[in-house]
Coordinates of C-alpha atoms in Angstrom, one line a residue:
M196 CA -90.9 132.8 -98.8
R197 CA -91.4 136.4 -99.9
G198 CA -90.7 139.2 -97.6
R199 CA -87.4 138.5 -95.8
Y200 CA -85.0 139.2 -98.7
F201 CA -81.8 140.7 -97.5
V202 CA -78.1 140.3 -98.3
T203 CA -75.4 142.5 -97.0
E204 CA -72.8 141.5 -99.7
K205 CA -73.3 141.8 -103.5
D206 CA -72.4 138.2 -104.2
P207 CA -71.7 136.3 -101.0
R208 CA -70.3 132.7 -101.1
Y209 CA -71.9 130.0 -99.0
R210 CA -71.0 126.5 -98.0
R211 CA -72.5 123.8 -95.9
A212 CA -71.8 123.8 -92.2
A213 CA -70.4 120.6 -90.7
S214 CA -73.3 120.7 -88.3
A215 CA -75.9 119.1 -90.7
V216 CA -76.4 116.1 -92.8
K217 CA -79.0 115.3 -95.5
R218 CA -81.0 112.1 -95.2
S219 CA -83.8 110.6 -97.3
V220 CA -86.6 108.7 -95.5
A221 CA -89.7 107.3 -97.1
G222 CA -89.5 109.7 -100.1
E223 CA -88.9 112.8 -98.0
V224 CA -85.6 114.6 -97.8
F225 CA -84.4 116.1 -94.5
L226 CA -81.6 118.2 -93.1
V227 CA -80.6 116.8 -89.7
P228 CA -78.6 119.1 -87.4
V229 CA -75.7 117.3 -85.7
T230 CA -74.2 118.4 -82.4
N231 CA -71.1 116.8 -80.9
G232 CA -71.5 113.9 -83.4
V233 CA -75.1 113.2 -82.4
A234 CA -78.1 113.8 -84.7
D235 CA -80.7 116.2 -83.3
V236 CA -83.8 114.3 -84.4
M237 CA -86.1 116.9 -82.7
S238 CA -85.0 119.5 -85.2
L239 CA -85.5 118.0 -88.7
Y240 CA -86.0 120.3 -91.7
V241 CA -87.8 119.0 -94.7
L242 CA -86.3 120.0 -98.1
N243 CA -88.5 120.5 -101.2
P244 CA -86.8 119.6 -104.5
T245 CA -85.4 123.1 -105.1
A246 CA -84.0 123.3 -101.6
E247 CA -82.4 119.9 -102.1
V248 CA -80.7 121.2 -105.3
I249 CA -79.3 124.2 -103.4
W250 CA -78.1 122.0 -100.5
D251 CA -76.4 119.6 -103.0
L252 CA -74.7 122.6 -104.7
L253 CA -73.3 123.7 -101.4
E254 CA -71.1 120.6 -101.2
E255 CA -68.5 123.1 -102.6
P256 CA -68.5 126.8 -101.8
R257 CA -70.8 128.7 -104.2
S258 CA -71.6 132.3 -104.8
L259 CA -75.2 133.5 -104.6
N260 CA -75.1 134.3 -108.3
E261 CA -73.9 130.7 -109.1
I262 CA -76.7 129.2 -107.0
C263 CA -79.4 131.5 -108.6
E264 CA -78.2 130.8 -112.1
H265 CA -78.3 127.0 -111.5
I266 CA -81.8 127.2 -110.1
R267 CA -82.9 129.2 -113.1
Q268 CA -81.5 126.6 -115.4
V269 CA -83.0 123.7 -113.5
T270 CA -86.5 125.2 -113.0
G271 CA -86.8 127.3 -116.1
E272 CA -87.8 130.2 -113.9
A273 CA -86.6 133.7 -114.6
G274 CA -86.9 137.0 -112.8
A275 CA -85.9 138.5 -109.5
H276 CA -88.0 136.2 -107.4
V277 CA -85.5 133.4 -108.0
R278 CA -82.8 135.5 -106.3
E279 CA -85.2 136.5 -103.6
D280 CA -86.2 132.9 -102.8
C281 CA -82.6 131.7 -102.8
C282 CA -81.6 134.5 -100.5
N283 CA -84.5 133.8 -98.1
F284 CA -83.7 130.1 -98.0
L285 CA -79.9 130.7 -97.5
N286 CA -80.6 133.3 -94.8
Q287 CA -82.8 130.8 -93.0
L288 CA -80.1 128.1 -93.2
E289 CA -77.5 130.6 -92.0
E290 CA -79.7 131.6 -89.0
L291 CA -80.0 127.9 -88.1
G292 CA -76.3 127.4 -88.4
L293 CA -76.6 124.9 -91.3
V294 CA -74.7 127.0 -93.8
E295 CA -72.0 129.6 -93.4
R296 CA -70.3 132.3 -95.5
A297 CA -67.3 130.9 -97.3

């Protein structure tokens, strides 16, 4: 995930877009884009455990700092790479239209 880190705001807030749902199938967790009420099963995104935690947090609008702090607590990780990884993941979701700035 390293290498794409960029954020234009100091502490942006994010929320889930209405255009995706989380589903668990056979032990895997997926984000499924939904267009006009229909699941786009050709565009499934697998979530690792940390990504799933971030997605679950976004049920309510959260700031980048809140998300990073929660991930640090859950994983025991410290350092700038947590923020970098969170930013990269959120940027990817935003580019896909799965999250939006709150």
